[in-house]
PDB file of C-alpha atoms in Angstrom:
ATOM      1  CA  UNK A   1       0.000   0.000   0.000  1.00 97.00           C
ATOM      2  CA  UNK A   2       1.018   3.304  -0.891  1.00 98.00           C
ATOM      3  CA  UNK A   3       1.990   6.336   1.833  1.00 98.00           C
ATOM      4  CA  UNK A   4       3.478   9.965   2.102  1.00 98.00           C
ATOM      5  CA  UNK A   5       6.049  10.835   4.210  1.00 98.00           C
ATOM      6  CA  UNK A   6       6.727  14.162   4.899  1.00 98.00           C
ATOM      7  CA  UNK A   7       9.786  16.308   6.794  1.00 97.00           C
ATOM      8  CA  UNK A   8       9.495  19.283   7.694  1.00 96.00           C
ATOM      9  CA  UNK A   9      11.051  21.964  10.211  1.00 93.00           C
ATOM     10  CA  UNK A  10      15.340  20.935   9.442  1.00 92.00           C
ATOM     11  CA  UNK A  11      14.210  17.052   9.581  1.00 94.00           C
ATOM     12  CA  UNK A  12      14.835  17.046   5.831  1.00 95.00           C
ATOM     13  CA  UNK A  13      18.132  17.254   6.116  1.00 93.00           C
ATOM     14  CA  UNK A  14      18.582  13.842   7.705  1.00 95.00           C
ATOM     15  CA  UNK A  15      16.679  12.219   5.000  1.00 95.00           C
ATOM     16  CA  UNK A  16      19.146  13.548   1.822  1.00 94.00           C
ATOM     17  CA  UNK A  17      17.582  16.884   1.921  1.00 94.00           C
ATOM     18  CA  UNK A  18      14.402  15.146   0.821  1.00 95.00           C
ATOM     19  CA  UNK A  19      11.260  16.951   1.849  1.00 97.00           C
ATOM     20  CA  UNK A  20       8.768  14.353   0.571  1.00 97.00           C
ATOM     21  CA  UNK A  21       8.852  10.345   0.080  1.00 97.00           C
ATOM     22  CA  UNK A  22       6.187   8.250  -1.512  1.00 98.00           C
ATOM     23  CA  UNK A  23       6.403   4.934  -0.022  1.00 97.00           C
ATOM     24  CA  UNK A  24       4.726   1.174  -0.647  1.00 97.00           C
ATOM     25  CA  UNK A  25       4.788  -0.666   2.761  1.00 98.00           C
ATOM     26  CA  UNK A  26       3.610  -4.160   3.463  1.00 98.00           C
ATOM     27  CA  UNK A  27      -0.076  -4.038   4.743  1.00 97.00           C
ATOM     28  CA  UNK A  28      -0.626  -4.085   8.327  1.00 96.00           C
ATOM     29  CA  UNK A  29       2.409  -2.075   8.812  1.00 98.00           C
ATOM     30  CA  UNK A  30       2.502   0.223  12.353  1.00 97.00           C
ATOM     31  CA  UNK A  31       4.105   3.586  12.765  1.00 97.00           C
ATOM     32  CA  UNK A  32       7.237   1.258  15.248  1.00 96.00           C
ATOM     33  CA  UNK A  33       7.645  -0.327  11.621  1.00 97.00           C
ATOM     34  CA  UNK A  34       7.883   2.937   9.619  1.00 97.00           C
ATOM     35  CA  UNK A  35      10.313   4.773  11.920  1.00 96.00           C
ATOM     36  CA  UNK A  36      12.783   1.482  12.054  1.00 95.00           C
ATOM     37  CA  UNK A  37      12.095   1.629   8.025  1.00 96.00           C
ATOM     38  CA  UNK A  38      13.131   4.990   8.209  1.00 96.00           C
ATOM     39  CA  UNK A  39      16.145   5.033   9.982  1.00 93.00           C
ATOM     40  CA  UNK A  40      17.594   1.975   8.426  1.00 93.00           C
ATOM     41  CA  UNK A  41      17.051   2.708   4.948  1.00 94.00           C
ATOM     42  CA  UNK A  42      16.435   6.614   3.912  1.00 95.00           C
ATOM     43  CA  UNK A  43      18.302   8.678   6.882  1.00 94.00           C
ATOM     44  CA  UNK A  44      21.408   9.824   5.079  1.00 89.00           C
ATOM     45  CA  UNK A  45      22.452  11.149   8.406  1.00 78.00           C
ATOM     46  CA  UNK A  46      24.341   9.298  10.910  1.00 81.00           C
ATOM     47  CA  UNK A  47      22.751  11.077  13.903  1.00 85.00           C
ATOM     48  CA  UNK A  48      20.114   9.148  14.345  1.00 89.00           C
ATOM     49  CA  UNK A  49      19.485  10.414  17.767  1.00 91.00           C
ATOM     50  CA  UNK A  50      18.302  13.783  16.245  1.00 91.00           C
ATOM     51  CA  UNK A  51      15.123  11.214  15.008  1.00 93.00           C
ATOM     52  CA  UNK A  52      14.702   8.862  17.109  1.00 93.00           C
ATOM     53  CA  UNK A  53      14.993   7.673  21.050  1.00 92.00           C
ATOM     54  CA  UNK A  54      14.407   5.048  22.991  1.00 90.00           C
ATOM     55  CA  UNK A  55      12.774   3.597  19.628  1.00 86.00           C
ATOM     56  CA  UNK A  56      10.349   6.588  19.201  1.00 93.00           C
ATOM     57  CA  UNK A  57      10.457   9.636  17.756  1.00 95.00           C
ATOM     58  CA  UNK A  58      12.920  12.149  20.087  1.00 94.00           C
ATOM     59  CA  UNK A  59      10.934  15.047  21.999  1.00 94.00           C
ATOM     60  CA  UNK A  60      10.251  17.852  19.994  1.00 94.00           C
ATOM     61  CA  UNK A  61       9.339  16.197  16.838  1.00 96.00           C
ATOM     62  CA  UNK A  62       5.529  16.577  15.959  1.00 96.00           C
ATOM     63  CA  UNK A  63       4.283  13.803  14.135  1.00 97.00           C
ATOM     64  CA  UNK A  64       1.090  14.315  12.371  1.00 98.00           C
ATOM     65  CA  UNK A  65      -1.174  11.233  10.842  1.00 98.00           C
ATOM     66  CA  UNK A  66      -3.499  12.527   8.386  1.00 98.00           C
ATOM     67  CA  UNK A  67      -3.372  16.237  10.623  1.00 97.00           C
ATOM     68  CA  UNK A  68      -3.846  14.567  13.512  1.00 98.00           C
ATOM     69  CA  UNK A  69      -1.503  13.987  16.260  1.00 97.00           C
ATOM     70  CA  UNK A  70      -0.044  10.777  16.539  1.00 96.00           C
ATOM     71  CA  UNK A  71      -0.636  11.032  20.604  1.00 95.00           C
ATOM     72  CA  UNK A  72      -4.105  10.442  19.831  1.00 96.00           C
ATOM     73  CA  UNK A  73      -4.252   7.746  17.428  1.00 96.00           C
ATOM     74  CA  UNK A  74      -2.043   5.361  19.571  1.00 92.00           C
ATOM     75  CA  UNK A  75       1.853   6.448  18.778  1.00 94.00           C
ATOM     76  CA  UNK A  76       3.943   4.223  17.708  1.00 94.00           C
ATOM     77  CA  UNK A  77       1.090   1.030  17.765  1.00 96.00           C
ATOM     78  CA  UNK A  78      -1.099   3.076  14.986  1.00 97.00           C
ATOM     79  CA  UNK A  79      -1.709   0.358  12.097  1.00 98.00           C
ATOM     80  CA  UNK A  80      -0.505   2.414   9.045  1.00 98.00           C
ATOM     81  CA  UNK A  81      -3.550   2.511   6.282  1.00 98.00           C
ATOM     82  CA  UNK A  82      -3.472   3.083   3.030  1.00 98.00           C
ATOM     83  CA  UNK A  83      -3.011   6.348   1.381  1.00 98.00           C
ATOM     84  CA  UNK A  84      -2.461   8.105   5.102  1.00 98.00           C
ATOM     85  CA  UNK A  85       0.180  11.204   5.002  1.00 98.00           C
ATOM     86  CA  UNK A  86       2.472  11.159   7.702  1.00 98.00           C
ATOM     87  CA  UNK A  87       4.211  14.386   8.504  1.00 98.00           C
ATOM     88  CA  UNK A  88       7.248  14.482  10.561  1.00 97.00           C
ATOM     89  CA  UNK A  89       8.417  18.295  11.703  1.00 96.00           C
ATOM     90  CA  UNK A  90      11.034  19.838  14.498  1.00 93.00           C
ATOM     91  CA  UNK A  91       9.124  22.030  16.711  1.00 90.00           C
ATOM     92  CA  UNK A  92      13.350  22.564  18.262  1.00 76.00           C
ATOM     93  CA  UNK A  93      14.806  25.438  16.206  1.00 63.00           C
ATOM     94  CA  UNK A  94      18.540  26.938  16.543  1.00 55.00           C
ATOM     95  CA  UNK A  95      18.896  30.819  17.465  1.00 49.00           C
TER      96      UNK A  95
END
Protein backbone atom coordinates (compact mmCIF):
# COMPACT_ATOMS: atom_id res chain seq x y z
CA UNK A 1 0.00 0.00 0.00
CA UNK A 2 1.02 3.30 -0.89
CA UNK A 3 1.99 6.34 1.83
CA UNK A 4 3.48 9.97 2.10
CA UNK A 5 6.05 10.83 4.21
CA UNK A 6 6.73 14.16 4.90
CA UNK A 7 9.79 16.31 6.79
CA UNK A 8 9.49 19.28 7.69
CA UNK A 9 11.05 21.96 10.21
CA UNK A 10 15.34 20.93 9.44
CA UNK A 11 14.21 17.05 9.58
CA UNK A 12 14.83 17.05 5.83
CA UNK A 13 18.13 17.25 6.12
CA UNK A 14 18.58 13.84 7.71
CA UNK A 15 16.68 12.22 5.00
CA UNK A 16 19.15 13.55 1.82
CA UNK A 17 17.58 16.88 1.92
CA UNK A 18 14.40 15.15 0.82
CA UNK A 19 11.26 16.95 1.85
CA UNK A 20 8.77 14.35 0.57
CA UNK A 21 8.85 10.34 0.08
CA UNK A 22 6.19 8.25 -1.51
CA UNK A 23 6.40 4.93 -0.02
CA UNK A 24 4.73 1.17 -0.65
CA UNK A 25 4.79 -0.67 2.76
CA UNK A 26 3.61 -4.16 3.46
CA UNK A 27 -0.08 -4.04 4.74
CA UNK A 28 -0.63 -4.09 8.33
CA UNK A 29 2.41 -2.08 8.81
CA UNK A 30 2.50 0.22 12.35
CA UNK A 31 4.11 3.59 12.77
CA UNK A 32 7.24 1.26 15.25
CA UNK A 33 7.64 -0.33 11.62
CA UNK A 34 7.88 2.94 9.62
CA UNK A 35 10.31 4.77 11.92
CA UNK A 36 12.78 1.48 12.05
CA UNK A 37 12.10 1.63 8.03
CA UNK A 38 13.13 4.99 8.21
CA UNK A 39 16.15 5.03 9.98
CA UNK A 40 17.59 1.97 8.43
CA UNK A 41 17.05 2.71 4.95
CA UNK A 42 16.43 6.61 3.91
CA UNK A 43 18.30 8.68 6.88
CA UNK A 44 21.41 9.82 5.08
CA UNK A 45 22.45 11.15 8.41
CA UNK A 46 24.34 9.30 10.91
CA UNK A 47 22.75 11.08 13.90
CA UNK A 48 20.11 9.15 14.35
CA UNK A 49 19.48 10.41 17.77
CA UNK A 50 18.30 13.78 16.25
CA UNK A 51 15.12 11.21 15.01
CA UNK A 52 14.70 8.86 17.11
CA UNK A 53 14.99 7.67 21.05
CA UNK A 54 14.41 5.05 22.99
CA UNK A 55 12.77 3.60 19.63
CA UNK A 56 10.35 6.59 19.20
CA UNK A 57 10.46 9.64 17.76
CA UNK A 58 12.92 12.15 20.09
CA UNK A 59 10.93 15.05 22.00
CA UNK A 60 10.25 17.85 19.99
CA UNK A 61 9.34 16.20 16.84
CA UNK A 62 5.53 16.58 15.96
CA UNK A 63 4.28 13.80 14.14
CA UNK A 64 1.09 14.31 12.37
CA UNK A 65 -1.17 11.23 10.84
CA UNK A 66 -3.50 12.53 8.39
CA UNK A 67 -3.37 16.24 10.62
CA UNK A 68 -3.85 14.57 13.51
CA UNK A 69 -1.50 13.99 16.26
CA UNK A 70 -0.04 10.78 16.54
CA UNK A 71 -0.64 11.03 20.60
CA UNK A 72 -4.10 10.44 19.83
CA UNK A 73 -4.25 7.75 17.43
CA UNK A 74 -2.04 5.36 19.57
CA UNK A 75 1.85 6.45 18.78
CA UNK A 76 3.94 4.22 17.71
CA UNK A 77 1.09 1.03 17.77
CA UNK A 78 -1.10 3.08 14.99
CA UNK A 79 -1.71 0.36 12.10
CA UNK A 80 -0.50 2.41 9.04
CA UNK A 81 -3.55 2.51 6.28
CA UNK A 82 -3.47 3.08 3.03
CA UNK A 83 -3.01 6.35 1.38
CA UNK A 84 -2.46 8.10 5.10
CA UNK A 85 0.18 11.20 5.00
CA UNK A 86 2.47 11.16 7.70
CA UNK A 87 4.21 14.39 8.50
CA UNK A 88 7.25 14.48 10.56
CA UNK A 89 8.42 18.29 11.70
CA UNK A 90 11.03 19.84 14.50
CA UNK A 91 9.12 22.03 16.71
CA UNK A 92 13.35 22.56 18.26
CA UNK A 93 14.81 25.44 16.21
CA UNK A 94 18.54 26.94 16.54
CA UNK A 95 18.90 30.82 17.46
Amino acid sequence: MQITVEFSGGLETLFNDQREYKLDIPESSDLQWLLEELRSKYMSDSREELFIENDSVRPGILVLINDTDFELLDREEYIIQPNDHILFSSTLHGG
